[in-house]
Coordinates of C-alpha atoms and ligand atoms in Angstrom, one line a residue:
M30 CA 26.1 7.4 4.3
I31 CA 25.6 3.7 3.4
T32 CA 26.2 1.4 6.3
E33 CA 26.8 -2.2 5.2
G34 CA 26.8 -3.8 8.6
H35 CA 24.0 -2.6 10.7
T36 CA 20.7 -0.7 10.6
L37 CA 20.4 2.9 11.9
A38 CA 17.0 2.0 13.4
I39 CA 17.5 2.4 17.2
S40 CA 14.2 1.8 18.9
A41 CA 10.4 2.0 18.5
T42 CA 7.8 4.3 20.1
C43 CA 4.1 3.7 20.7
S44 CA 2.2 6.0 18.4
M45 CA -0.6 6.3 21.0
C46 CA 1.0 6.4 24.5
G47 CA 4.6 7.2 23.7
K48 CA 6.1 4.2 25.4
R49 CA 9.6 3.4 24.0
V50 CA 10.6 -0.2 23.3
S51 CA 13.7 -1.9 22.1
L52 CA 13.9 -3.5 18.7
G53 CA 13.5 -7.3 18.3
R54 CA 10.5 -9.3 17.5
I55 CA 8.0 -6.6 18.4
Y56 CA 4.4 -6.1 17.3
R57 CA 2.2 -3.7 19.3
C58 CA 2.6 -1.6 22.4
D59 CA 2.2 -4.0 25.4
V60 CA 0.6 -1.2 27.4
C61 CA -2.1 0.1 25.1
E62 CA -1.9 -2.1 21.9
G63 CA -1.1 1.0 19.8
P64 CA 0.9 0.7 16.6
L65 CA 4.7 1.0 17.1
D66 CA 6.7 3.5 15.1
I67 CA 10.4 2.8 14.4
D68 CA 13.0 5.5 15.4
Y69 CA 16.3 6.1 13.7
D70 CA 19.6 7.8 14.6
Y71 CA 18.7 10.7 12.3
A72 CA 21.9 12.5 13.2
K73 CA 23.8 9.9 11.1
I74 CA 21.4 10.2 8.1
G75 CA 22.2 12.9 5.5
H76 CA 20.6 14.0 2.3
A77 CA 22.3 11.3 0.3
S78 CA 20.4 8.7 2.3
F79 CA 17.0 10.1 1.1
E80 CA 18.2 10.7 -2.4
G81 CA 19.4 7.1 -2.7
T82 CA 22.4 8.4 -4.6
S83 CA 24.9 6.1 -3.0
G84 CA 23.0 3.0 -4.4
T85 CA 22.3 1.9 -8.0
R86 CA 19.0 1.2 -9.8
A87 CA 19.5 -2.5 -9.2
D88 CA 19.3 -1.8 -5.4
G89 CA 15.6 -0.8 -5.9
M90 CA 14.0 0.3 -2.7
W91 CA 17.2 -0.7 -0.8
V92 CA 19.0 2.4 -2.0
Y93 CA 17.2 3.8 1.1
R94 CA 18.8 1.2 3.3
D95 CA 19.9 3.8 5.9
L96 CA 16.3 4.6 6.5
L97 CA 15.1 0.9 6.7
P98 CA 15.1 -1.2 9.8
A99 CA 16.8 -4.4 8.6
S100 CA 20.5 -4.8 8.4
P101 CA 21.6 -4.8 4.7
G102 CA 23.3 -8.2 5.1
Y103 CA 19.9 -9.8 5.7
M104 CA 18.1 -8.0 2.8
V105 CA 15.6 -10.2 0.9
T106 CA 14.9 -8.4 -2.4
L107 CA 13.2 -9.1 -5.7
G108 CA 14.1 -5.6 -7.0
E109 CA 11.1 -3.9 -5.6
G110 CA 10.9 -0.1 -5.6
Q111 CA 11.9 2.6 -8.0
T112 CA 8.6 2.6 -9.8
P113 CA 7.8 5.3 -12.3
L114 CA 5.8 8.4 -11.6
L115 CA 3.7 8.8 -14.8
K116 CA 2.1 12.1 -15.9
A117 CA -1.6 11.4 -16.4
E118 CA -2.5 13.9 -19.1
R119 CA -5.7 12.4 -20.4
L120 CA -7.1 11.4 -17.0
G121 CA -6.1 14.9 -15.8
R122 CA -8.1 16.5 -18.5
S123 CA -11.1 14.4 -17.8
V124 CA -11.1 15.3 -14.1
G125 CA -10.1 18.9 -14.6
L126 CA -6.5 18.8 -13.3
R127 CA -3.4 20.1 -15.1
S128 CA -0.8 18.3 -13.0
L129 CA -2.0 14.8 -12.2
W130 CA 0.5 11.9 -11.8
V131 CA 0.2 8.2 -11.1
K132 CA 2.8 6.5 -8.9
D133 CA 2.6 3.1 -10.6
E134 CA 3.1 0.4 -8.0
T135 CA 1.4 -2.2 -10.2
R136 CA 4.8 -3.0 -11.7
Q137 CA 6.4 -4.2 -8.5
P138 CA 7.7 -7.8 -8.6
T139 CA 4.4 -9.3 -7.5
G140 CA 2.1 -6.6 -8.9
S141 CA 1.4 -4.5 -5.8
F142 CA 3.1 -2.0 -3.5
K143 CA 3.0 -4.7 -0.8
D144 CA 6.4 -5.8 -2.0
R145 CA 7.9 -2.8 -0.2
P146 CA 6.5 -3.6 3.3
I147 CA 7.0 -7.3 2.9
S148 CA 10.6 -7.0 1.6
V149 CA 11.4 -5.2 4.8
A150 CA 9.4 -7.4 7.1
V151 CA 10.8 -10.6 5.7
S152 CA 14.3 -9.2 5.8
Q153 CA 13.9 -8.3 9.4
A154 CA 12.3 -11.7 10.2
R155 CA 15.4 -13.3 8.6
E156 CA 17.7 -11.2 10.7
M157 CA 15.8 -12.5 13.8
G158 CA 16.5 -16.1 12.6
T159 CA 12.8 -16.9 11.8
D160 CA 12.0 -20.0 9.8
I161 CA 8.3 -19.7 9.5
V162 CA 6.4 -16.5 8.6
V163 CA 2.6 -16.0 8.8
T164 CA 0.4 -13.3 7.3
A165 CA -3.2 -12.3 7.3
S166 CA -4.0 -10.8 3.9
T167 CA -6.7 -9.8 1.5
G168 CA -4.4 -11.4 -1.2
N169 CA -1.7 -9.0 -2.2
A170 CA 0.4 -9.0 0.9
A171 CA 0.2 -12.8 0.9
A172 CA 1.3 -13.0 -2.8
S173 CA 4.2 -10.8 -1.8
M174 CA 5.1 -12.8 1.3
A175 CA 4.9 -16.1 -0.5
A176 CA 7.4 -14.8 -3.1
Y177 CA 9.9 -13.2 -0.6
A178 CA 9.7 -16.3 1.7
A179 CA 10.5 -18.5 -1.3
K180 CA 13.5 -16.3 -2.1
A181 CA 14.7 -16.5 1.6
A182 CA 14.0 -20.2 2.0
I183 CA 11.5 -19.5 4.8
R184 CA 8.3 -21.4 5.1
A185 CA 5.1 -19.3 4.7
V186 CA 1.6 -19.7 6.1
V187 CA -1.1 -17.5 4.6
L188 CA -4.5 -16.7 6.2
V189 CA -7.0 -15.2 3.7
P190 CA -10.8 -14.6 3.7
A191 CA -12.5 -17.5 1.9
D192 CA -13.8 -15.4 -0.9
T193 CA -10.3 -14.1 -2.0
P194 CA -10.2 -14.0 -5.8
V195 CA -8.8 -17.2 -7.4
T196 CA -6.2 -15.3 -9.4
K197 CA -4.7 -14.1 -6.1
L198 CA -4.8 -17.6 -4.6
L199 CA -2.9 -19.0 -7.6
Q200 CA -0.2 -16.3 -7.2
I201 CA 0.1 -17.1 -3.5
A202 CA 0.2 -20.9 -4.0
S203 CA 2.8 -20.9 -6.8
P204 CA 5.9 -20.1 -4.7
G205 CA 4.7 -22.8 -2.3
A206 CA 3.0 -20.9 0.6
R207 CA 0.5 -22.9 2.6
I208 CA -2.8 -21.2 2.1
V209 CA -5.6 -21.4 4.7
R210 CA -8.9 -19.9 3.8
V211 CA -10.8 -18.5 6.7
D212 CA -14.5 -18.3 6.7
G213 CA -14.6 -14.7 8.0
S214 CA -13.3 -11.2 7.3
F215 CA -9.8 -9.9 7.1
S216 CA -10.1 -9.0 10.8
D217 CA -10.7 -12.6 11.7
C218 CA -7.6 -13.6 9.7
S219 CA -5.6 -10.9 11.4
E220 CA -6.6 -12.1 14.9
L221 CA -5.8 -15.7 14.0
A222 CA -2.4 -14.7 12.6
Q223 CA -1.6 -12.9 15.9
A224 CA -2.7 -15.9 18.0
A225 CA -0.7 -18.3 15.8
A226 CA 2.4 -16.2 16.0
S227 CA 2.3 -16.1 19.8
E228 CA 1.3 -19.7 20.2
F229 CA 3.6 -21.3 17.6
G230 CA 6.5 -18.8 17.5
W231 CA 5.9 -17.9 13.9
C232 CA 6.9 -14.4 12.8
N233 CA 3.8 -12.4 11.9
V234 CA 4.6 -10.2 8.9
T235 CA 1.0 -8.9 8.4
S236 CA 1.5 -5.7 6.6
T237 CA -1.0 -3.7 8.5
F238 CA 0.4 -1.9 11.6
E239 CA 0.7 -5.3 13.2
N240 CA 4.3 -5.6 12.1
P241 CA 6.0 -2.2 12.7
Y242 CA 8.9 -2.9 10.4
S243 CA 6.7 -3.3 7.3
V244 CA 5.4 0.3 7.5
E245 CA 9.0 1.4 6.9
G246 CA 8.9 -0.1 3.4
D247 CA 5.8 1.9 2.6
K248 CA 7.6 5.2 3.4
T249 CA 10.0 4.8 0.5
V250 CA 7.1 5.7 -1.9
A251 CA 7.5 9.2 -0.4
Y252 CA 11.2 9.5 -1.2
E253 CA 10.6 8.4 -4.8
I254 CA 7.7 10.8 -5.4
A255 CA 9.7 13.7 -4.0
A256 CA 12.8 12.9 -6.1
A257 CA 10.7 12.5 -9.2
L258 CA 9.1 15.9 -8.7
G259 CA 12.4 17.7 -8.1
W260 CA 12.0 17.8 -4.3
R261 CA 9.0 20.1 -4.4
G262 CA 6.6 17.4 -3.3
P263 CA 3.1 17.4 -4.6
S264 CA 0.2 19.3 -2.9
W265 CA -2.0 16.1 -2.7
I266 CA -1.4 12.4 -2.5
I267 CA -4.4 10.1 -2.9
V268 CA -4.1 6.6 -1.4
P269 CA -6.5 3.7 -1.4
V270 CA -6.8 2.8 2.3
G271 CA -7.7 -0.3 4.3
S272 CA -6.2 0.3 7.7
G273 CA -3.7 2.8 6.2
P274 CA 0.0 1.9 6.7
L275 CA 0.8 3.0 3.1
L276 CA -0.7 6.4 3.8
V277 CA 0.9 6.7 7.2
G278 CA 4.2 5.5 5.8
I279 CA 4.1 8.1 3.0
G280 CA 3.4 10.8 5.6
K281 CA 6.3 9.6 7.7
G282 CA 8.6 9.7 4.7
F283 CA 7.7 13.3 3.9
A284 CA 8.1 14.3 7.6
E285 CA 11.6 12.8 7.6
M286 CA 12.5 14.7 4.4
Q287 CA 11.2 17.9 5.9
R288 CA 13.2 17.5 9.1
A289 CA 16.3 16.9 6.9
G290 CA 15.6 20.1 5.0
L291 CA 14.9 18.4 1.7
V292 CA 11.3 19.4 1.2
D293 CA 9.7 22.5 2.5
H294 CA 6.0 21.5 2.7
L295 CA 4.1 18.3 3.4
P296 CA 1.5 17.0 1.0
K297 CA -2.1 16.7 2.0
L298 CA -3.0 13.1 2.3
V299 CA -6.3 11.7 1.1
A300 CA -7.5 8.3 2.5
A301 CA -9.8 6.8 -0.2
Q302 CA -12.0 4.0 1.0
A303 CA -14.9 1.9 -0.5
A304 CA -18.3 3.0 0.8
G305 CA -19.1 -0.6 1.8
C306 CA -16.1 -0.7 4.2
A307 CA -15.2 2.9 5.2
P308 CA -14.5 3.1 8.9
I309 CA -11.9 5.9 8.5
A310 CA -13.9 8.0 6.1
R311 CA -16.9 7.7 8.3
A312 CA -15.0 8.9 11.4
F313 CA -13.5 11.8 9.3
V314 CA -16.9 12.9 8.1
R315 CA -18.4 12.7 11.6
N316 CA -15.5 14.7 13.0
A317 CA -14.9 11.8 15.4
E318 CA -11.7 11.5 17.5
T319 CA -11.5 7.8 17.1
V320 CA -12.3 5.2 14.4
E321 CA -14.9 2.5 15.1
P322 CA -14.9 -0.9 13.5
W323 CA -17.1 -1.5 10.5
E324 CA -19.6 -4.2 11.2
S325 CA -20.5 -5.8 7.9
P326 CA -17.9 -5.1 5.2
H327 CA -19.2 -5.5 1.6
T328 CA -17.3 -4.2 -1.4
V329 CA -15.7 -5.4 -4.7
A330 CA -12.6 -3.5 -3.7
M331 CA -11.3 -6.5 -1.8
G332 CA -7.7 -5.3 -1.4
I333 CA -9.0 -2.6 1.0
R334 CA -11.8 -4.5 2.6
D335 CA -10.5 -4.2 6.2
P336 CA -13.2 -3.7 8.9
L337 CA -10.6 -3.1 11.6
V338 CA -12.5 -5.3 14.1
G339 CA -10.2 -5.7 17.2
Y340 CA -7.6 -3.1 16.1
S341 CA -9.7 0.0 15.3
V342 CA -6.9 2.0 17.0
D343 CA -5.0 1.5 13.7
G344 CA -7.7 3.4 11.9
T345 CA -7.5 6.2 14.5
Y346 CA -3.7 6.3 13.8
T347 CA -4.4 6.7 10.1
L348 CA -7.2 9.3 10.7
R349 CA -4.7 11.4 12.7
A350 CA -2.2 11.3 9.9
V351 CA -4.8 12.4 7.5
R352 CA -5.9 15.3 9.7
R353 CA -2.4 16.4 10.6
S354 CA -1.6 16.7 6.9
G355 CA -4.7 18.9 6.2
G356 CA -6.1 16.1 4.0
Q357 CA -9.4 14.3 3.5
A358 CA -11.0 10.9 3.8
V359 CA -13.5 9.9 1.1
A360 CA -15.8 6.9 0.6
V361 CA -16.7 5.7 -2.9
A362 CA -19.6 3.5 -4.0
D363 CA -18.8 0.2 -5.8
E364 CA -20.2 1.3 -9.2
V365 CA -18.2 4.5 -9.0
L366 CA -14.9 2.9 -8.0
L367 CA -15.3 0.2 -10.8
H368 CA -16.0 2.9 -13.4
S369 CA -13.0 5.0 -12.1
A370 CA -10.6 2.0 -12.2
R371 CA -11.7 1.5 -15.8
L372 CA -11.4 5.2 -16.6
L373 CA -7.7 5.0 -15.5
T374 CA -7.1 2.1 -17.9
E375 CA -9.0 3.7 -20.8
T376 CA -7.3 7.1 -20.5
E377 CA -3.8 6.1 -19.4
G378 CA -3.4 2.4 -20.4
L379 CA -2.8 1.4 -16.8
Y380 CA -4.6 -1.8 -15.9
V381 CA -5.5 -1.8 -12.2
E382 CA -7.5 -3.7 -9.6
P383 CA -10.8 -2.2 -8.3
S384 CA -9.2 -0.9 -5.1
V385 CA -7.3 1.7 -7.1
G386 CA -10.6 3.0 -8.4
V387 CA -11.3 4.6 -5.0
A388 CA -8.3 6.9 -5.4
V389 CA -9.3 7.9 -9.0
A390 CA -12.9 8.6 -7.9
A391 CA -11.7 10.6 -4.8
V392 CA -9.6 12.9 -7.0
S393 CA -12.4 13.4 -9.3
A394 CA -14.8 14.2 -6.5
L395 CA -12.4 16.6 -4.7
A396 CA -11.6 18.4 -8.0
D397 CA -15.3 18.8 -8.8
G398 CA -16.0 20.1 -5.3
G399 CA -13.2 22.7 -5.6
T400 CA -11.2 21.2 -2.7
I401 CA -8.4 20.3 -5.1
D402 CA -7.5 23.2 -7.3
A403 CA -7.0 22.7 -11.1
D404 CA -3.4 23.8 -10.8
D405 CA -2.5 21.6 -7.8
T406 CA 0.1 18.9 -8.3
V407 CA -1.7 15.6 -7.4
V408 CA -0.4 12.1 -7.2
I409 CA -2.6 9.0 -7.2
V410 CA -0.9 5.9 -5.8
S411 CA -1.9 3.0 -8.0
T412 CA -1.5 0.1 -5.6
G413 CA -2.4 -3.1 -7.4
H414 CA -2.5 -4.7 -10.9
G415 CA -5.6 -5.5 -12.8
L416 CA -4.2 -9.0 -13.6
K417 CA -4.9 -9.8 -9.9
Q418 CA -8.5 -8.8 -9.9
S419 CA -10.1 -7.2 -12.9
P420 CA -12.5 -4.3 -12.7
M421 CA -14.3 -5.9 -15.7
S422 CA -16.4 -9.0 -15.2
V423 CA -15.9 -12.2 -17.2
D424 CA -19.5 -11.9 -18.3
E425 CA -18.6 -8.9 -20.3
M426 CA -16.5 -11.2 -22.5
Q427 CA -19.4 -13.5 -23.3
G428 CA -20.9 -11.2 -25.9
L429 CA -17.7 -10.7 -27.9
P430 CA -18.2 -11.3 -31.6
K431 CA -16.6 -14.5 -33.1
I432 CA -16.3 -14.8 -36.9
R433 CA -14.9 -17.1 -39.6
P434 CA -11.5 -15.7 -40.7
G435 CA -12.0 -13.4 -43.7
L436 CA -12.5 -9.7 -44.4
E437 CA -16.1 -10.2 -45.4
S438 CA -17.1 -11.5 -42.0
L439 CA -15.2 -8.7 -40.4
D440 CA -16.9 -6.1 -42.5
A441 CA -20.3 -7.7 -41.9
L442 CA -19.9 -6.8 -38.2
R443 CA -20.2 -3.1 -39.0
L444 CA -18.0 -2.3 -36.1
V445 CA -18.6 1.2 -34.7
L446 CA -15.2 2.7 -33.9
Ligands
LIG747 C1 -3.2 -3.5 0.8 C2 -3.8 -2.7 -0.3 C3 -4.2 -1.4 -0.1 C4 -4.4 -0.7 1.2 O1 -3.2 -0.6 1.9 P1 -3.1 -0.4 3.5 O2 -2.0 0.6 3.5 O3 -2.8 -1.7 4.0 O4 -4.4 0.2 4.0 C5 -4.6 -0.7 -1.2 N1 -4.7 -1.2 -2.5 C6 -4.3 -2.5 -2.7 C7 -4.4 -3.0 -4.1 C8 -3.8 -3.2 -1.6 O5 -3.4 -4.5 -1.9
LIG748 ZN1 1.1 2.4 23.9

């Protein structure tokens, strides 16, 4: 049932202590600081809502509007969602899997999956009458927020670590967001965004668990994967993870579909992290109950470089979602993740940023170790485009041959093909 006027979201519940809160401009639980999870009036939500059949392709992710927490009248959309699930035959052969798929989020409006959570968070902020939004970001969420804020005529302030790649800064600056570079980690940016939001009355749309509405956009990835696989759902979904809202959102989406009787099993979720910043994978390997912050983050996978300082409870939330699913958490060294990102491009033609490499490497490691079976259906979520941050270095272009035009000069190169 498509409801034009209002959302079917009814309240939010603290994922840690269970406190129920009413909707509005809410961030974390005011008792325990745990992430809030949005509740819906599921009795009013039928199969068609999950299938998105009452919308059209042009509605993108908003075909799932019954399951999103912003009223459709306030929707701010750039056509995000409805990305293809591509069969990865060559990559599959090279890692020993017969049914490997890539959910290609690089072709979202701003080139990363962040358009899903940001579209929802900016729409909800607009519904609240916000005129200034702020986000802490490692680059992609900011690029997304800048674009959606421009579309909604809302002013945007972005807090990014000072070493954010310049290609990402250009994309954030172009729609007119005010960029402030912070000499610190993503966690420092996050703390500052929270303080600025409460001090200046800005709406914080930071797409970690800080803004509970944003996670709802992430879960639409689950509906699309299930629909593309004929409602069987894959055995495994591999997700590059910083703090983990994308992974948690995908888990929530499948749980909702199971409750509605649309899928019969839940996929095992794999949190793939970079070894230089792997608080969740470390806790998983140690069999720990809670995630501890990571003291000195250092990795080329900047999109997932989140040390969780000050909100390690978010990591614990993600760790629980991984364990509940029967999944895994894996840490991948920089050389390996860079090689793996390039392998995806070389075998499937999909150009991705280094962060995606952790998921490709995790699949390979889990297939090698026999955790993933050769016949399992496995989905890698490809989260961000290579045009934002290349897994190749500019130095590698220095040695390219340069010749005078003419076949003789070309022949003289003796190219080995
Ligand atoms: C944000 C981001 C992630 C991590 O997502 P979270 O769900 O916030 O942990 C992964 N890959 C890319 C490219 C990202 O931009
Ligand atoms: Zn709580």
